[in-house]
XYZ file of N, CA and C in Angstrom:
354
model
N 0.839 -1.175 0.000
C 0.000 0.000 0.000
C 0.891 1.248 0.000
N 1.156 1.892 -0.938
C 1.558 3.646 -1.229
C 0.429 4.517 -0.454
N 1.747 5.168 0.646
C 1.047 6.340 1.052
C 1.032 7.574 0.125
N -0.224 8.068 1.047
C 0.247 9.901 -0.064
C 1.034 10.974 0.760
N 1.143 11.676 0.346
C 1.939 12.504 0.971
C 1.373 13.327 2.158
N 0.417 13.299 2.187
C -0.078 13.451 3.714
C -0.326 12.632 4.902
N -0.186 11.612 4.460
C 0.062 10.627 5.500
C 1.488 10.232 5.683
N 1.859 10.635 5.368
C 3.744 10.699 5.426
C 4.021 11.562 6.445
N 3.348 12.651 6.103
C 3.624 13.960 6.853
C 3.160 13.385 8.019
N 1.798 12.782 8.333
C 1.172 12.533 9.534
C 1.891 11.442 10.199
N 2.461 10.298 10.152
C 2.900 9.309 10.224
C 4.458 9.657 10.616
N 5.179 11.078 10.260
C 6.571 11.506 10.726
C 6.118 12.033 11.772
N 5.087 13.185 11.868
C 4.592 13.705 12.804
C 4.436 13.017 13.774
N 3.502 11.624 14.356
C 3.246 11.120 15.606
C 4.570 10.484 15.696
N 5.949 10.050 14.838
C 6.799 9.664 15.731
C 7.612 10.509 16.062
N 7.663 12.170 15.737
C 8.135 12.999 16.130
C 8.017 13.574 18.111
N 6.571 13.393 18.063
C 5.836 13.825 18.776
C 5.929 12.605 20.304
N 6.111 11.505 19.822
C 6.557 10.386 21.072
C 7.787 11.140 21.834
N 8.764 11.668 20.496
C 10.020 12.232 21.729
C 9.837 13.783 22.153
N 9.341 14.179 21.280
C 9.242 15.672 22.122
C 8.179 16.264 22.383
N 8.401 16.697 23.648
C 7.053 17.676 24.304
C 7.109 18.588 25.049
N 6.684 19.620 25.170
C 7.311 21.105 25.682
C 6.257 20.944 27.347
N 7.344 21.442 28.117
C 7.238 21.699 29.518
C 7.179 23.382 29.750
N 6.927 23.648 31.070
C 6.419 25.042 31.016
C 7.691 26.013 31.185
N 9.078 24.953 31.591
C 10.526 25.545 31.412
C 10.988 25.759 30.197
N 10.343 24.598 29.249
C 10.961 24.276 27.441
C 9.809 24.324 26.955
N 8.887 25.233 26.324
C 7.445 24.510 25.438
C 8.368 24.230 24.452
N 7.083 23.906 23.630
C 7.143 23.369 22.194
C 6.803 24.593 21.131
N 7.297 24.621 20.074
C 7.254 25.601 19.219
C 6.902 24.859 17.905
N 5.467 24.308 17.924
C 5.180 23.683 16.872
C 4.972 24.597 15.599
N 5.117 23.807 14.111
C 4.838 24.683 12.819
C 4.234 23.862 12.135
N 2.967 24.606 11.646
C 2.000 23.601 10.938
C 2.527 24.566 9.375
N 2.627 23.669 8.346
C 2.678 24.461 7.184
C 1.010 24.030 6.150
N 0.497 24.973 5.814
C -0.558 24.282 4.662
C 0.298 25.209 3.488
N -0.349 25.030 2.139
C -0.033 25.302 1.262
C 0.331 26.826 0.992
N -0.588 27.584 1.237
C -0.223 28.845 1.130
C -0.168 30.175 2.560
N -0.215 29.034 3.598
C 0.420 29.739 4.830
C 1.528 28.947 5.865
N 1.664 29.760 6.876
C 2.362 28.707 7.824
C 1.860 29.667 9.236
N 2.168 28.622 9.982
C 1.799 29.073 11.661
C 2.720 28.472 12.583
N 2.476 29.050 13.758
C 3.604 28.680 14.569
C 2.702 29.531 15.981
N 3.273 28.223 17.060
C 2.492 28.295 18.359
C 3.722 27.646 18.924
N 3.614 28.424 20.123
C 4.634 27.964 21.532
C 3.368 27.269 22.753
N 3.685 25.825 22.785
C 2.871 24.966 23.444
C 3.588 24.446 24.785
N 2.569 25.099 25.982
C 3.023 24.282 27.039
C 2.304 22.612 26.859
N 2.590 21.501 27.180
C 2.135 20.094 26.735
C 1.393 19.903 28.043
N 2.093 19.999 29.283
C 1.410 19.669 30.485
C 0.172 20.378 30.939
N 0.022 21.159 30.408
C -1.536 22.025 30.635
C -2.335 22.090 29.651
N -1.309 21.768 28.423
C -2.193 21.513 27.146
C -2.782 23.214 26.725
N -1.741 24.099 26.691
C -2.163 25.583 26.786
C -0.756 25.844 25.819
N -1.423 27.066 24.917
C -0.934 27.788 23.690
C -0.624 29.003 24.425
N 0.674 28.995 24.695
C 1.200 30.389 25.389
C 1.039 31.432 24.689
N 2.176 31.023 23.042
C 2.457 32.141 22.514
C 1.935 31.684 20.779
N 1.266 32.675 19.559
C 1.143 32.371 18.096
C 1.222 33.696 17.244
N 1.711 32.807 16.166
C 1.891 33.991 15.128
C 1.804 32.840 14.071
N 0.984 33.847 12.668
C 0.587 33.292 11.510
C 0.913 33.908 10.385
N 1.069 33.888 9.432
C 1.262 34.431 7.891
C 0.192 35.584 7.972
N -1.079 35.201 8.642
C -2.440 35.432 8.414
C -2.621 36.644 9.448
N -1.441 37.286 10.329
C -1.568 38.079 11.535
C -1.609 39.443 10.433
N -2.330 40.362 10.941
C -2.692 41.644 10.171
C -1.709 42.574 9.964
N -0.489 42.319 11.094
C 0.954 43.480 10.408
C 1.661 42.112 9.430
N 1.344 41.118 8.988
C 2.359 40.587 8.485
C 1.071 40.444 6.825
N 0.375 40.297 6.499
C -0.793 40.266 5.623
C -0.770 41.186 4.719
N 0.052 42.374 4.936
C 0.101 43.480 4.039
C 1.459 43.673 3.234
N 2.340 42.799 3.856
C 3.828 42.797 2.938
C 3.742 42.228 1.624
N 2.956 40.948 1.940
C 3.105 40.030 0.673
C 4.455 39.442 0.941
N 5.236 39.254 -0.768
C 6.392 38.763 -1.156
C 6.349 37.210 -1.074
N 7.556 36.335 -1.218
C 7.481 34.878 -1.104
C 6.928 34.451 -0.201
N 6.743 33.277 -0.261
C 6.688 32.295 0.909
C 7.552 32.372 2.126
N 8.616 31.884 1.335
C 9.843 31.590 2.159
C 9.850 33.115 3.211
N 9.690 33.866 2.775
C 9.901 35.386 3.221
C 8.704 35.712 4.400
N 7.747 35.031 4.268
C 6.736 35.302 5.053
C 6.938 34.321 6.440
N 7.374 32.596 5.701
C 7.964 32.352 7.231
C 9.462 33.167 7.992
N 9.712 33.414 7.438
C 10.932 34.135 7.889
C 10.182 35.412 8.800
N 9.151 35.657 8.543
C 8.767 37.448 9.410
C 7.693 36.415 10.416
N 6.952 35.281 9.806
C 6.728 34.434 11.037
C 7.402 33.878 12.047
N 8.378 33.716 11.668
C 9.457 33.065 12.952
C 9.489 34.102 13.796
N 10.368 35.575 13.396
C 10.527 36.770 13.650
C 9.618 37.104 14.902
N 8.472 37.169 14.346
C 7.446 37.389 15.260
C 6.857 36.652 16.760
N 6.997 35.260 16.393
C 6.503 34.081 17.013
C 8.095 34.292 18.227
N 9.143 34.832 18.271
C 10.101 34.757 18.663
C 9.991 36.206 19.332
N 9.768 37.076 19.183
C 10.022 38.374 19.640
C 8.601 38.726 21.118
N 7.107 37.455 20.677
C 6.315 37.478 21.503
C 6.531 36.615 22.335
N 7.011 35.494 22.395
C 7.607 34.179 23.500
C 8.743 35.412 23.943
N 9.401 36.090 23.192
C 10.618 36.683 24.356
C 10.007 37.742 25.362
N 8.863 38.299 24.735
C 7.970 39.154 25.675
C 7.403 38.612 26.479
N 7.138 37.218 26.507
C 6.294 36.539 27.697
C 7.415 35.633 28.663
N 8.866 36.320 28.275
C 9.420 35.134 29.215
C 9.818 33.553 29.125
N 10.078 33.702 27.218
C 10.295 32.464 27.121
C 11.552 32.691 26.005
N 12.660 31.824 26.690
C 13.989 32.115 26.084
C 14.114 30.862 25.333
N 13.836 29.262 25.688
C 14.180 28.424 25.426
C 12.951 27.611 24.918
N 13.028 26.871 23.898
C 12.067 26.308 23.159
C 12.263 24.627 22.752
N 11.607 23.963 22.387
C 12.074 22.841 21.627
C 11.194 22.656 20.621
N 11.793 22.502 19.546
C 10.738 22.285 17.680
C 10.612 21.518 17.659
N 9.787 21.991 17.006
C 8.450 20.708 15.922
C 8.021 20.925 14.752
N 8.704 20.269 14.281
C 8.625 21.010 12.512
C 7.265 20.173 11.957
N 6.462 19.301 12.895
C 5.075 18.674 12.246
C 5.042 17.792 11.684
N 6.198 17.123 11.420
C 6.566 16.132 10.110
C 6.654 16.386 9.073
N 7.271 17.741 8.822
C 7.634 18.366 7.523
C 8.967 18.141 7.669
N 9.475 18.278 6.485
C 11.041 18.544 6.427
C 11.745 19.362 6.573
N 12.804 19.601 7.800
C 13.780 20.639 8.127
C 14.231 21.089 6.368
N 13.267 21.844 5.882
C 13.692 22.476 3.670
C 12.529 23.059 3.851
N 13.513 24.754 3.105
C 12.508 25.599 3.202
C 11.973 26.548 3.960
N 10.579 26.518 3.700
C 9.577 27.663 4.650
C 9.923 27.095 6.145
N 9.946 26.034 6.439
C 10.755 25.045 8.127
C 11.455 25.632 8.510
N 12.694 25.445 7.266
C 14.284 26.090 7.986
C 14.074 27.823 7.876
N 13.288 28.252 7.037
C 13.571 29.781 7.210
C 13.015 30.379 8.496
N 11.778 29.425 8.439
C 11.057 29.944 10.284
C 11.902 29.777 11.223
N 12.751 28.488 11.193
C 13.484 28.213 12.490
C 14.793 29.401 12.719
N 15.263 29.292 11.389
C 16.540 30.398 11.646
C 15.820 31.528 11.958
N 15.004 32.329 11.439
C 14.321 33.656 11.791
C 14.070 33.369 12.643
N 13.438 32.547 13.610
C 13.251 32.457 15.384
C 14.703 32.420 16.467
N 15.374 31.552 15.451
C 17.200 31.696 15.961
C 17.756 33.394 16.401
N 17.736 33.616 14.796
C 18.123 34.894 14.902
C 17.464 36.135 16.071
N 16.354 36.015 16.324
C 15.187 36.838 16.471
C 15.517 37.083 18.504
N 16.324 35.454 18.815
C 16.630 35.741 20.643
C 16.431 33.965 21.279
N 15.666 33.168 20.334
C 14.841 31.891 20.954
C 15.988 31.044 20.095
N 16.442 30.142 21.854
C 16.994 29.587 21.561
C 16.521 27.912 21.528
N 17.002 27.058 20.575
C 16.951 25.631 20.550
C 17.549 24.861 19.434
């Protein structure tokens, strides 16, 4: 049986997700990508609570336009500059079962760069 490519994605995802899970010292900085956006949430796991989010779709970032790649890059940016406003220095990723290529790696380095470390 051939999977499709969304069950690939889903199927990397839950064995991603067995090893990592964000604590209220380390959340999780999950990234969901769909086709023509991306998002990103800082997840405490033990309370099951969304500290911190930022989306393609947030209203100062909606008016730039430009690439993809460029938009996760001002998503990371963002998603990184509001976890540093709430007191959160240290993170652990979750790229969703996507592949560290791409809109992934540009979010993660733009969150690198931005103060958030992991």
């Amino acid at each position: 049986m051939k999977l499709t490519r969304q069950e690939s994605i889903q199927r990397r995802h839950q064995r991603i997700r067995l090893r990592v899970s964000g604590t209220p010292e380390r959340p999780r900085l999950a990234v969901f990508r769909s086709h023509a956006h991306i998002y990103a949430q800082v997840i405490d796991d033990t309370q099951q609570h969304t500290l911190v989010a930022a989306s393609s779709l947030d209203k100062e970032l909606r008016v730039q336009g430009g690439s993809t790649c460029d938009a996760s890059s001002q998503v990371g940016k963002l998603v990184a500059e509001r976890a540093l406003a709430q007191g959160i220095s240290r993170v652990v990723f979750d790229r969703g079962g996507n592949l560290y290529h791409g809109r992934i790696k540009a979010l993660a380095e733009a969150a690198r760069a931005a103060g958030l470390e992991f």
